């Protein structure tokens, strides 16, 4: 069984983006692999190490800079990469269609995606891909076991955790508690340079990626007004009472 | 045509998130139908029928919906697509799993976690962990929307209940099966709708301190929240996590203990009316958003808070 992991290049989670000239200012900003995708790559590589997967293929949709993101995944232990080159904003539905086209040729037994990209905060691509493929899905996985033709997933829900059995192939999206991604060693970084990265385009895959939504405006939310410091627990509760907050 | 709201429930109780999603749906200006799919869930349908602004409740009571599996729920909503122009689900673990499937199969974009309806086709939603608010306009055609419940008021009681229409079950895709669940034992009010939330972070240091925090929350009839670090450390259950990738809360009072105030956490509390922060580091970013801050060591202050509340009669 092959495992496919879509990896998105996003603004690093430590960066606070700003608005400049009515747009999100992305000039000279640190970019990284979406943290949830790192967790997905880690899980896929662990499946391979456990003998549950034969090959780990990582796919990124975006500008040529995404090759760097693919290389990071290859350094973590993925076997080969695919870049679907495109410029400009791309919506989850279009990404899902592109990934569907890649699935049609790659025929993975499992797609491990992130539960959400931390830039658009959409959380759509995984379930959309599952639907387009007619596959089962489990979002927010905190544990994953492959057993022949099925997968047993524990997922985080609003009420606790839930176990699901999925028929494979399926799409599983990762949550924070699934694993802790490994540290990349220098030798593995070097090795990753030799691993193959294929390139394709939306046109080659026959997918129309024209955005459907129009972004009319982006703005920074109003900051909260500054507060005050209190000296003691007693003063804290006095003030809360006086303000009617308790 | 109508707006279809996917009800969130556990077959017994209709979640507050549904009443809030109905308010968002009303803003689209179409009649509102609420889909209650579940098993043995008549009481949920009755509750939905009693909410103001609901025109019809569609009840689909079948073992297929006993557990909220994404594939059969999406298939059911798709089978009803002739009925609706817009489908809205609360941005819960279930709604977020189901709706993208529906959108993809209808070939429409989804609009995730809206916080405002500016026009029937134009919405506000946070991106970049709430550092940016985007205004997006949907194309003509069907709409698929998840709604951030805390951003909308809950629909109140209707003067007269709406009619309930029973529907047969939709197709069974047979792709996945429910294999059990562990509900976290959170006592007290539900986190996302509680008026008071007491939340702890890594700074609590030990699970015992987190227990003391939970005890204090109990005195205040507050829900217990946590930062990611506190959940990762095993102090609190995953469903207590507040923030970008956890729950969003908007209580009257939010008390953060030993939480530094990372961007990913703050976006989950920005609509709290009053924020209290207690942290031993007076430079902690949480103080930049706190209305009341106390610089102190929690190991000392937690028992003090407990005693103070006891003295003030919070039992
Ligand atoms: C993809 C991604 C998603 C994330 N999603 C979320 C999310 O949804 N929610 C979330 O919360 N985080 C999230 N995070 C994590 C976030 O970036 C922070 O790491 C996290 O919020 C830190 O938690 P904390 O404040 O408890 O811990 P820390 O940042 O370690 O802060 C602990 C605080 O406790 C204080 N402290 C220590 N000891 C004491 C003491 N004895 N008395 C008083 N104060 C003390 C310290 O001064 C410090 O300010 C996410 C991160 C990533 C990468
Ligand atoms: N441009 C992209 N390239 C590769 N993978 C992507 C891309 N966009 C989204 N994904 C995958 O889909 C997940 C969810 O993204 P989103 O639906 O945008 O929140 C991410 O964590 C990735 O695994």
Coordinates of C-alpha atoms and ligand atoms in Angstrom, one line a residue:
Chain A
X1 CA 0.0 0.0 0.0
X2 CA 1.2 3.5 -0.8
X3 CA 0.5 6.5 1.4
X4 CA 0.0 9.9 -0.1
X5 CA 0.5 13.0 2.0
X6 CA -0.5 16.5 0.6
X7 CA 1.8 19.1 2.2
X8 CA 1.1 22.8 2.0
X9 CA 3.6 25.6 2.2
X10 CA 2.3 28.2 4.7
X11 CA 3.4 31.2 6.7
X12 CA 5.3 29.8 9.7
X13 CA 3.1 29.5 12.8
X14 CA 5.3 31.9 14.8
X15 CA 4.7 34.7 12.4
X16 CA 1.9 37.2 12.9
X17 CA 0.8 38.5 9.5
X18 CA -0.1 42.1 8.9
X19 CA -2.2 43.9 6.3
X20 CA -0.4 46.1 3.9
X21 CA -2.0 47.9 0.9
X22 CA -5.3 46.0 1.5
X23 CA -3.6 42.6 1.3
X24 CA -2.0 40.2 3.6
X25 CA 1.7 41.1 3.5
X26 CA 3.7 38.0 2.7
X27 CA 6.9 39.7 1.6
X28 CA 10.0 38.3 3.3
X29 CA 8.1 36.2 5.7
X30 CA 9.2 32.8 7.0
X31 CA 7.4 30.0 5.3
X32 CA 7.2 26.4 6.6
X33 CA 5.3 23.2 6.1
X34 CA 1.8 23.3 7.5
X35 CA 2.3 21.8 11.1
X36 CA -0.6 19.3 10.6
X37 CA 1.1 18.1 7.4
X38 CA 4.3 17.6 9.2
X39 CA 2.4 15.3 11.6
X40 CA 0.9 13.5 8.5
X41 CA 4.3 13.0 7.0
X42 CA 5.6 11.7 10.3
X43 CA 2.7 9.2 10.6
X44 CA 3.2 8.0 7.0
X45 CA 6.9 7.4 7.5
X46 CA 6.1 5.5 10.7
X47 CA 3.7 3.3 8.8
X48 CA 6.5 2.6 6.3
X49 CA 8.9 1.8 9.1
X50 CA 6.4 -0.6 10.6
X51 CA 6.0 -2.4 7.3
X52 CA 2.4 -1.2 6.9
X53 CA 3.2 1.0 3.9
X54 CA 5.4 0.4 0.9
X55 CA 6.0 4.0 -0.3
X56 CA 5.3 7.5 0.9
X57 CA 4.5 10.0 -1.8
X58 CA 4.2 13.7 -0.9
X59 CA 2.3 16.2 -3.0
X60 CA 2.4 20.0 -2.9
X61 CA 0.2 22.4 -4.8
X62 CA 1.6 25.9 -5.3
X63 CA 4.5 27.9 -6.6
X64 CA 8.0 26.4 -7.2
X65 CA 9.0 27.3 -3.7
X66 CA 6.9 24.3 -2.6
X67 CA 9.8 22.2 -3.7
X68 CA 11.5 23.2 -0.5
X69 CA 8.5 21.9 1.5
X70 CA 8.6 18.7 -0.5
X71 CA 12.3 18.4 0.3
X72 CA 11.6 18.8 4.0
X73 CA 9.1 15.9 3.8
X74 CA 11.6 13.8 1.8
X75 CA 14.2 14.5 4.6
X76 CA 11.7 13.2 7.1
X77 CA 11.6 9.9 5.2
X78 CA 9.1 10.3 2.4
X79 CA 10.2 8.5 -0.8
X80 CA 9.3 10.9 -3.6
X81 CA 7.5 14.1 -4.3
X82 CA 5.1 15.6 -6.8
X83 CA 4.8 19.3 -7.3
X84 CA 1.6 20.6 -8.9
X85 CA 2.9 23.9 -10.0
X86 CA 0.5 26.9 -10.0
X87 CA 0.6 30.5 -9.0
X88 CA -1.8 32.6 -7.0
X89 CA -4.4 31.8 -4.4
X90 CA -5.9 28.3 -4.7
X91 CA -9.0 27.2 -3.0
X92 CA -9.5 23.9 -1.1
X93 CA -12.0 22.6 -3.7
X94 CA -9.4 23.1 -6.5
X95 CA -6.7 21.4 -4.4
X96 CA -9.0 18.5 -3.7
X97 CA -9.6 18.1 -7.4
X98 CA -5.9 18.2 -8.2
X99 CA -5.2 15.6 -5.5
X100 CA -8.0 13.5 -6.9
X101 CA -6.4 13.5 -10.3
X102 CA -3.1 12.5 -8.7
X103 CA -4.9 9.7 -6.8
X104 CA -6.2 8.4 -10.1
X105 CA -2.7 7.7 -11.2
X106 CA -0.9 7.1 -7.9
X107 CA -3.7 4.9 -6.5
X108 CA -2.7 5.3 -2.8
X109 CA -4.3 3.1 -0.2
X110 CA -4.4 5.9 2.2
X111 CA -4.2 9.7 2.0
X112 CA -3.0 11.4 5.2
X113 CA -3.7 15.1 5.1
X114 CA -3.6 17.9 7.7
X115 CA -6.9 18.7 9.5
X116 CA -6.5 22.3 8.5
X117 CA -4.0 24.7 6.9
X118 CA -3.0 27.3 9.4
X119 CA -3.2 30.1 6.8
X120 CA -6.7 29.8 5.3
X121 CA -8.0 27.8 8.4
X122 CA -10.5 26.0 6.0
X123 CA -10.2 22.4 7.1
X124 CA -11.9 21.3 3.8
X125 CA -9.4 19.6 1.6
X126 CA -9.3 16.2 3.3
X127 CA -13.1 15.6 3.4
X128 CA -13.5 17.1 -0.1
X129 CA -10.9 14.7 -1.5
X130 CA -12.5 11.7 0.3
X131 CA -15.9 12.7 -1.3
X132 CA -14.5 13.2 -4.8
X133 CA -12.9 9.8 -4.5
X134 CA -16.0 8.2 -3.0
X135 CA -13.9 7.1 -0.1
X136 CA -14.3 7.0 3.7
X137 CA -12.8 9.7 5.8
X138 CA -11.8 10.4 9.4
X139 CA -10.8 13.9 10.4
X140 CA -8.8 14.9 13.5
X141 CA -7.1 11.6 14.0
X142 CA -5.2 11.0 17.3
X143 CA -4.3 7.4 16.6
X144 CA -4.2 5.3 13.5
X145 CA -3.8 1.5 12.9
X146 CA -3.8 -0.2 9.5
X147 CA -5.1 -3.7 9.4
X148 CA -5.1 -5.1 5.8
X149 CA -8.0 -3.5 4.0
X150 CA -9.3 -1.3 6.9
X151 CA -8.1 1.3 9.2
X152 CA -8.9 1.9 12.9
X153 CA -8.9 5.6 13.8
X154 CA -9.4 7.4 17.1
X155 CA -10.5 10.9 16.4
X156 CA -10.8 13.9 18.6
X157 CA -14.3 15.3 18.8
X158 CA -16.0 18.1 20.7
X159 CA -17.1 15.7 23.4
X160 CA -14.0 13.4 23.7
X161 CA -12.7 10.8 21.4
X162 CA -14.4 8.5 19.0
X163 CA -13.2 5.3 17.3
X164 CA -14.0 4.6 13.7
X165 CA -13.3 1.7 11.3
X166 CA -12.7 2.8 7.8
X167 CA -12.7 0.8 4.6
X168 CA -9.5 1.5 2.6
X169 CA -8.6 3.5 0.6
X170 CA -9.6 6.4 2.8
X171 CA -8.6 9.9 3.7
X172 CA -7.5 10.6 7.3
X173 CA -6.6 14.0 8.6
X174 CA -4.2 14.6 11.4
X175 CA -4.7 16.3 14.8
X176 CA -2.0 17.6 17.1
X177 CA -1.9 14.6 19.4
X178 CA -1.3 12.0 16.6
X179 CA 2.5 12.1 17.0
X180 CA 5.5 14.4 17.4
X181 CA 7.3 14.9 14.1
X182 CA 10.9 13.9 14.1
X183 CA 13.9 16.1 14.1
X184 CA 15.6 16.1 10.7
X185 CA 19.2 15.0 10.7
X186 CA 21.8 16.5 8.4
X187 CA 22.5 13.2 6.6
X188 CA 18.8 12.8 6.0
X189 CA 18.7 16.3 4.6
X190 CA 21.5 15.4 2.2
X191 CA 19.8 12.1 1.2
X192 CA 16.6 14.0 0.4
X193 CA 18.4 15.9 -2.3
X194 CA 18.7 12.7 -4.3
X195 CA 15.1 11.7 -4.0
X196 CA 12.9 12.4 -7.1
X197 CA 10.4 15.2 -7.4
X198 CA 8.1 15.0 -10.4
X199 CA 6.4 18.1 -11.7
X200 CA 3.0 18.6 -13.2
X201 CA 0.4 21.4 -13.7
X202 CA -3.3 21.8 -13.2
X203 CA -3.7 22.0 -17.0
X204 CA -1.9 18.6 -17.4
X205 CA -4.2 17.2 -14.8
X206 CA -7.2 18.7 -16.6
X207 CA -8.4 20.6 -13.6
X208 CA -9.9 24.1 -13.6
X209 CA -8.5 25.9 -10.6
X210 CA -10.0 29.3 -11.1
X211 CA -11.0 30.7 -7.7
X212 CA -14.8 30.6 -7.1
X213 CA -14.9 33.0 -4.1
X214 CA -14.1 36.7 -4.3
X215 CA -12.2 38.2 -1.4
X216 CA -13.6 41.6 -1.1
X217 CA -11.6 42.7 1.9
X218 CA -9.0 41.7 4.4
X219 CA -8.6 43.6 7.7
X220 CA -6.9 43.3 11.0
X221 CA -9.4 42.9 13.8
X222 CA -9.7 45.8 16.3
X223 CA -7.3 45.2 19.2
X224 CA -8.6 44.9 22.7
X225 CA -8.3 47.9 25.0
X226 CA -5.5 47.7 27.5
X227 CA -6.4 46.5 30.9
X228 CA -4.9 47.0 34.4
X229 CA -2.8 44.9 36.8
X230 CA -4.1 44.1 40.2
X231 CA -2.0 43.5 43.3
X232 CA -3.7 40.6 45.0
X233 CA -6.4 37.9 44.6
X234 CA -8.6 39.9 46.9
X235 CA -8.4 43.0 44.7
X236 CA -9.0 40.8 41.7
X237 CA -12.3 39.5 43.0
X238 CA -13.3 42.9 44.4
X239 CA -12.9 44.4 40.9
X240 CA -14.7 41.5 39.2
X241 CA -17.6 42.1 41.6
X242 CA -17.6 45.8 41.2
X243 CA -17.7 45.4 37.4
X244 CA -20.5 42.9 37.6
X245 CA -18.4 40.2 36.0
X246 CA -19.2 37.7 38.7
Chain B
X1 CA -36.1 27.6 -1.7
X2 CA -34.7 27.3 1.7
X3 CA -31.7 27.4 4.0
X4 CA -31.0 24.0 5.6
X5 CA -29.4 23.9 9.0
X6 CA -27.8 20.7 10.1
X7 CA -28.7 20.1 13.7
X8 CA -26.0 19.2 16.2
X9 CA -27.2 16.8 18.9
X10 CA -26.5 13.5 20.7
X11 CA -29.9 12.0 20.0
X12 CA -31.2 13.4 23.3
X13 CA -30.3 17.1 23.5
X14 CA -30.1 19.7 20.8
X15 CA -26.8 21.5 21.1
X16 CA -26.9 25.3 21.7
X17 CA -24.7 25.6 18.5
X18 CA -27.8 24.8 16.5
X19 CA -29.8 27.7 17.8
X20 CA -26.9 30.0 16.9
X21 CA -26.5 28.5 13.4
X22 CA -30.3 29.2 12.9
X23 CA -29.6 32.9 13.6
X24 CA -26.9 32.9 10.9
X25 CA -29.3 31.0 8.5
X26 CA -32.1 33.6 9.1
X27 CA -29.8 36.3 7.9
X28 CA -29.8 34.7 4.5
X29 CA -33.4 35.7 4.2
X30 CA -34.9 32.4 3.1
X31 CA -37.1 30.0 5.1
X32 CA -35.1 27.9 7.4
X33 CA -35.4 24.1 7.6
X34 CA -33.6 22.2 10.3
X35 CA -32.4 18.7 9.6
X36 CA -32.4 16.4 12.6
X37 CA -30.8 13.1 11.6
X38 CA -30.2 10.6 14.4
X39 CA -31.7 7.6 16.0
X40 CA -34.3 7.8 18.7
X41 CA -34.1 11.6 18.4
X42 CA -37.7 12.8 18.5
X43 CA -36.9 15.0 21.5
X44 CA -34.3 16.7 19.5
X45 CA -36.7 17.4 16.7
X46 CA -39.2 18.7 19.2
X47 CA -36.6 21.1 20.6
X48 CA -35.6 22.3 17.1
X49 CA -39.3 22.9 16.3
X50 CA -39.6 25.1 19.3
X51 CA -36.9 27.5 18.2
X52 CA -37.8 30.9 16.8
X53 CA -37.2 31.3 13.1
X54 CA -37.5 27.6 12.2
X55 CA -40.0 27.0 9.4
X56 CA -39.9 23.2 9.2
X57 CA -38.0 20.5 11.0
X58 CA -36.9 17.5 8.8
X59 CA -36.6 14.5 11.0
X60 CA -34.7 11.5 9.8
X61 CA -34.8 8.9 12.5
X62 CA -32.8 5.8 11.5
X63 CA -30.1 3.6 13.0
X64 CA -27.9 4.7 10.1
X65 CA -27.6 8.1 11.9
X66 CA -27.2 6.7 15.4
X67 CA -23.6 8.1 15.4
X68 CA -22.5 11.1 13.5
X69 CA -20.6 9.4 10.6
X70 CA -19.6 11.9 7.9
X71 CA -20.4 9.7 4.9
X72 CA -24.1 8.9 5.5
X73 CA -24.8 12.4 6.8
X74 CA -23.3 14.0 3.7
X75 CA -25.2 11.5 1.5
X76 CA -28.5 12.5 3.2
X77 CA -27.9 16.2 2.8
X78 CA -27.0 15.7 -0.8
X79 CA -30.2 13.6 -1.4
X80 CA -32.1 16.7 -0.1
X81 CA -30.2 19.2 -2.3
X82 CA -33.3 19.9 -4.4
X83 CA -34.9 21.5 -1.3
X84 CA -32.2 24.0 -0.3
X85 CA -30.2 26.9 -1.6
X86 CA -27.9 27.0 1.3
X87 CA -26.7 24.4 3.8
X88 CA -25.3 25.6 7.1
X89 CA -23.7 23.5 9.9
X90 CA -22.2 24.7 13.1
X91 CA -18.4 24.6 12.9
X92 CA -18.2 21.6 15.3
X93 CA -16.2 18.4 14.9
X94 CA -19.2 16.9 13.1
X95 CA -20.2 19.9 11.0
X96 CA -16.6 20.4 9.8
X97 CA -16.4 16.8 8.8
X98 CA -19.6 16.6 6.9
X99 CA -20.0 19.8 5.0
X100 CA -16.9 19.7 2.8
X101 CA -18.1 16.4 1.4
X102 CA -21.4 18.0 0.5
X103 CA -19.7 21.0 -1.1
X104 CA -17.3 18.9 -3.1
X105 CA -20.0 16.7 -4.6
X106 CA -22.1 19.7 -5.5
X107 CA -18.9 21.3 -7.0
X108 CA -19.4 24.5 -4.8
X109 CA -16.8 26.1 -2.6
X110 CA -17.3 25.9 1.1
X111 CA -17.1 29.0 3.3
X112 CA -15.7 27.9 6.6
X113 CA -16.5 29.2 10.1
X114 CA -18.2 32.5 9.2
X115 CA -18.5 35.1 11.9
X116 CA -20.8 37.5 10.1
X117 CA -23.4 37.5 7.4
X118 CA -22.9 40.8 5.5
X119 CA -25.2 40.0 2.7
X120 CA -26.9 36.7 1.6
X121 CA -23.8 35.9 -0.5
X122 CA -21.1 37.8 1.5
X123 CA -19.5 36.7 4.7
X124 CA -16.8 37.5 7.2
X125 CA -14.5 34.8 8.3
X126 CA -11.2 34.7 10.3
X127 CA -8.0 33.5 8.6
X128 CA -4.4 33.2 9.9
X129 CA -5.5 32.3 13.4
X130 CA -7.8 35.3 13.5
X131 CA -4.9 37.8 12.7
X132 CA -6.9 38.7 9.7
X133 CA -10.7 39.0 9.0
X134 CA -11.6 38.3 5.4
X135 CA -14.7 39.3 3.6
X136 CA -15.6 36.8 1.0
X137 CA -18.4 36.7 -1.6
X138 CA -19.7 33.5 -2.9
X139 CA -20.6 32.8 -6.5
X140 CA -24.2 32.2 -7.7
X141 CA -25.4 28.8 -6.9
X142 CA -25.7 26.7 -3.8
X143 CA -24.0 27.8 -0.6
X144 CA -22.2 25.5 1.9
X145 CA -21.3 27.3 5.1
X146 CA -20.0 26.4 8.5
X147 CA -20.9 28.8 11.2
X148 CA -18.8 29.8 14.3
X149 CA -21.5 29.5 16.9
X150 CA -20.1 32.0 19.4
X151 CA -20.4 34.8 16.7
X152 CA -24.2 34.5 16.6
X153 CA -26.8 34.9 19.2
X154 CA -28.9 31.8 19.9
X155 CA -32.5 31.8 18.5
X156 CA -35.0 32.0 21.2
X157 CA -38.3 30.2 21.8
X158 CA -40.9 30.2 19.0
X159 CA -44.5 31.4 19.8
X160 CA -45.7 28.1 18.2
X161 CA -43.8 25.0 17.3
X162 CA -42.8 24.5 13.6
X163 CA -44.1 21.4 11.8
X164 CA -42.0 18.3 11.9
X165 CA -41.7 16.3 8.6
X166 CA -40.5 12.8 8.8
X167 CA -38.1 11.7 6.0
X168 CA -36.9 8.2 5.0
X169 CA -33.2 7.4 5.5
X170 CA -30.9 8.4 2.7
X171 CA -28.4 6.0 1.1
X172 CA -25.8 4.1 3.2
X173 CA -22.4 4.5 1.6
X174 CA -21.1 1.7 3.8
X175 CA -17.6 3.1 4.0
X176 CA -17.1 3.6 7.7
X177 CA -18.4 2.2 11.0
X178 CA -18.6 3.6 14.5
X179 CA -16.5 1.6 16.9
X180 CA -17.0 3.3 20.2
X181 CA -16.3 6.6 22.0
X182 CA -14.9 8.0 25.2
X183 CA -16.7 11.0 26.5
X184 CA -14.6 13.2 28.6
X185 CA -16.0 13.5 32.1
X186 CA -16.3 17.3 32.1
X187 CA -18.6 18.3 35.0
X188 CA -20.4 21.6 34.9
X189 CA -21.5 23.7 31.9
X190 CA -20.6 23.1 28.3
X191 CA -17.4 24.9 27.4
X192 CA -18.5 26.8 24.3
X193 CA -21.7 28.2 25.9
X194 CA -20.6 28.7 29.5
X195 CA -20.8 32.2 30.9
X196 CA -17.6 31.7 32.8
X197 CA -14.5 29.7 31.7
X198 CA -11.5 29.0 33.8
X199 CA -8.6 27.8 31.7
X200 CA -5.2 26.4 32.5
X201 CA -2.0 26.2 30.7
X202 CA 1.4 24.6 31.0
X203 CA 2.2 27.0 33.8
X204 CA 0.0 24.9 36.1
X205 CA 2.9 22.5 36.1
X206 CA 1.1 19.4 37.4
X207 CA -2.2 17.5 36.9
X208 CA -2.9 18.1 40.6
X209 CA -2.8 21.8 40.1
X210 CA -5.2 21.3 37.2
X211 CA -7.5 19.5 39.5
X212 CA -7.4 22.4 41.9
X213 CA -8.3 24.7 38.9
X214 CA -11.2 22.4 38.1
X215 CA -12.4 22.6 41.7
X216 CA -12.2 26.5 41.5
X217 CA -14.2 26.3 38.2
X218 CA -16.8 24.2 40.0
X219 CA -17.2 27.0 42.7
X220 CA -17.8 29.5 39.9
X221 CA -20.1 27.2 38.0
X222 CA -17.6 27.6 35.2
X223 CA -16.5 25.4 32.4
X224 CA -12.9 24.2 32.3
X225 CA -10.7 25.1 29.4
X226 CA -7.1 24.5 28.5
X227 CA -4.3 25.6 26.2
X228 CA -2.8 23.1 23.8
X229 CA 0.2 22.7 26.0
X230 CA -2.0 21.7 29.0
X231 CA -3.8 19.1 26.8
X232 CA -0.5 17.8 25.4
X233 CA 0.8 17.5 28.9
X234 CA -2.2 15.3 29.8
X235 CA -3.6 17.8 32.4
X236 CA -6.8 18.2 30.5
X237 CA -8.9 16.3 27.9
X238 CA -8.5 17.2 24.2
X239 CA -12.1 18.6 24.1
X240 CA -11.0 21.3 26.6
X241 CA -8.5 22.9 24.1
X242 CA -9.3 26.5 23.2
X243 CA -7.9 28.2 20.2
X244 CA -7.2 28.2 16.5
X245 CA -7.4 24.4 16.3
X246 CA -9.6 23.8 19.3
X247 CA -12.8 25.4 20.5
X248 CA -13.7 29.0 20.3
X249 CA -15.4 30.5 23.4
X250 CA -17.0 33.9 24.1
X251 CA -17.9 33.9 27.8
X252 CA -18.7 36.8 30.0
X253 CA -15.6 36.0 32.0
X254 CA -12.5 34.2 31.0
X255 CA -9.8 33.4 33.6
X256 CA -6.5 32.2 32.2
X257 CA -4.1 30.6 34.6
X258 CA -0.5 29.9 33.5
X259 CA -1.3 30.5 29.8
X260 CA 1.3 32.6 27.9
X261 CA -1.1 33.9 25.3
X262 CA 0.1 32.5 22.0
X263 CA -1.7 33.7 18.9
X264 CA -3.2 30.3 18.4
X265 CA -4.7 30.5 21.9
X266 CA -5.8 34.1 21.9
X267 CA -7.9 33.7 18.7
X268 CA -10.1 31.3 20.7
X269 CA -10.9 33.9 23.4
X270 CA -11.0 37.2 21.7
X271 CA -14.7 37.7 22.1
X272 CA -14.7 37.0 25.8
X273 CA -16.2 40.1 27.6
X274 CA -13.7 40.2 30.5
X275 CA -10.3 38.4 30.4
X276 CA -8.4 37.8 33.6
X277 CA -4.8 36.6 33.3
X278 CA -2.7 35.2 36.1
X279 CA 0.9 34.5 35.2
X280 CA 4.2 34.8 36.9
X281 CA 5.9 36.4 33.9
X282 CA 4.8 40.1 33.7
X283 CA 5.9 40.1 30.0
X284 CA 3.5 37.3 29.0
X285 CA 1.6 38.3 25.9
X286 CA -1.7 37.3 27.6
X287 CA -1.4 40.5 29.6
X288 CA -1.8 42.5 26.4
X289 CA -5.3 41.3 26.0
X290 CA -6.3 40.9 29.7
X291 CA -8.7 43.4 31.3
X292 CA -7.4 42.4 34.7
X293 CA -3.9 40.9 35.2
X294 CA -2.2 39.5 38.3
X295 CA 1.5 38.7 38.2
X296 CA 1.9 35.9 40.6
X297 CA 3.0 32.3 41.1
X298 CA 0.1 29.9 40.7
X299 CA 1.4 27.4 43.2
X300 CA 0.8 30.1 45.8
X301 CA -2.2 31.8 44.2
X302 CA -4.4 28.7 43.4
X303 CA -5.1 27.9 47.1
X304 CA -5.6 31.6 47.8
X305 CA -8.2 31.8 45.1
X306 CA -9.9 28.7 46.4
X307 CA -10.0 30.2 49.9
X308 CA -11.1 33.6 48.7
X309 CA -14.0 32.1 46.8
X310 CA -15.0 30.0 49.8
X311 CA -14.9 33.2 52.0
X312 CA -17.2 34.9 49.5
X313 CA -19.7 32.1 49.6
X314 CA -19.0 30.3 46.3
X315 CA -19.6 26.7 47.1
Ligands
LIG1 C1 -0.6 24.1 14.4 C2 -0.7 24.6 15.8 C3 -2.0 24.7 16.4 C4 -2.1 25.2 17.6 N1 -3.3 25.3 18.2 C5 -3.5 25.7 19.4 C6 -4.8 25.9 20.0 O1 -5.8 25.6 19.4 N2 -4.8 26.3 21.3 C7 -3.7 26.6 22.1 O2 -3.8 27.0 23.2 N3 -2.5 26.5 21.5 C8 -2.4 26.1 20.2 N4 -1.1 25.9 19.7 C9 0.1 26.1 20.6 C10 0.5 27.5 20.9 O3 1.3 27.9 19.9 C11 1.2 27.6 22.2 O4 2.3 26.7 22.2 C12 0.4 27.2 23.4 O5 -0.9 27.9 23.4 C13 1.1 27.4 24.7 O6 0.4 27.0 25.8 P1 0.6 27.6 27.3 O7 0.4 29.0 27.2 O8 -0.1 26.7 28.2 O9 2.2 27.2 27.5 P2 3.4 28.2 27.5 O10 3.5 29.0 26.3 O11 4.6 27.3 27.9 O12 3.1 29.2 28.7 C14 3.1 28.8 30.0 C15 2.9 30.1 30.8 O13 2.8 29.8 32.2 C16 3.5 30.7 33.0 N5 3.9 30.0 34.2 C17 4.8 29.0 34.4 N6 4.9 28.6 35.6 C18 4.0 29.4 36.3 C19 3.7 29.6 37.7 N7 4.2 28.7 38.6 N8 2.8 30.5 38.1 C20 2.3 31.3 37.1 N9 2.6 31.3 35.8 C21 3.4 30.3 35.4 C22 4.7 31.1 32.1 O14 5.2 32.4 32.5 C23 4.1 31.1 30.7 O15 3.6 32.3 30.3 C24 -1.0 25.5 18.4 C25 0.3 25.4 17.8 C26 0.4 25.0 16.5 C27 1.8 24.9 15.9
LIG2 N1 -1.8 23.8 -1.7 C1 -1.8 22.6 -1.1 N2 -0.8 21.7 -1.4 C2 -0.8 20.5 -0.7 N3 -1.7 20.1 0.2 C3 -2.6 21.0 0.5 C4 -2.8 22.3 -0.1 N4 -3.8 22.9 0.5 C5 -4.3 22.1 1.4 N5 -3.6 20.9 1.4 C6 -3.9 19.8 2.3 O1 -5.2 19.9 2.9 C7 -5.1 20.1 4.3 C8 -6.2 21.0 4.8 O2 -6.1 22.3 4.1 P1 -7.3 23.3 4.1 O3 -8.5 22.6 3.6 O4 -6.8 24.4 3.2 O5 -7.4 23.8 5.6 C9 -3.7 20.6 4.5 O6 -3.3 20.3 5.9 C10 -2.9 19.8 3.5 O7 -2.7 18.4 3.9

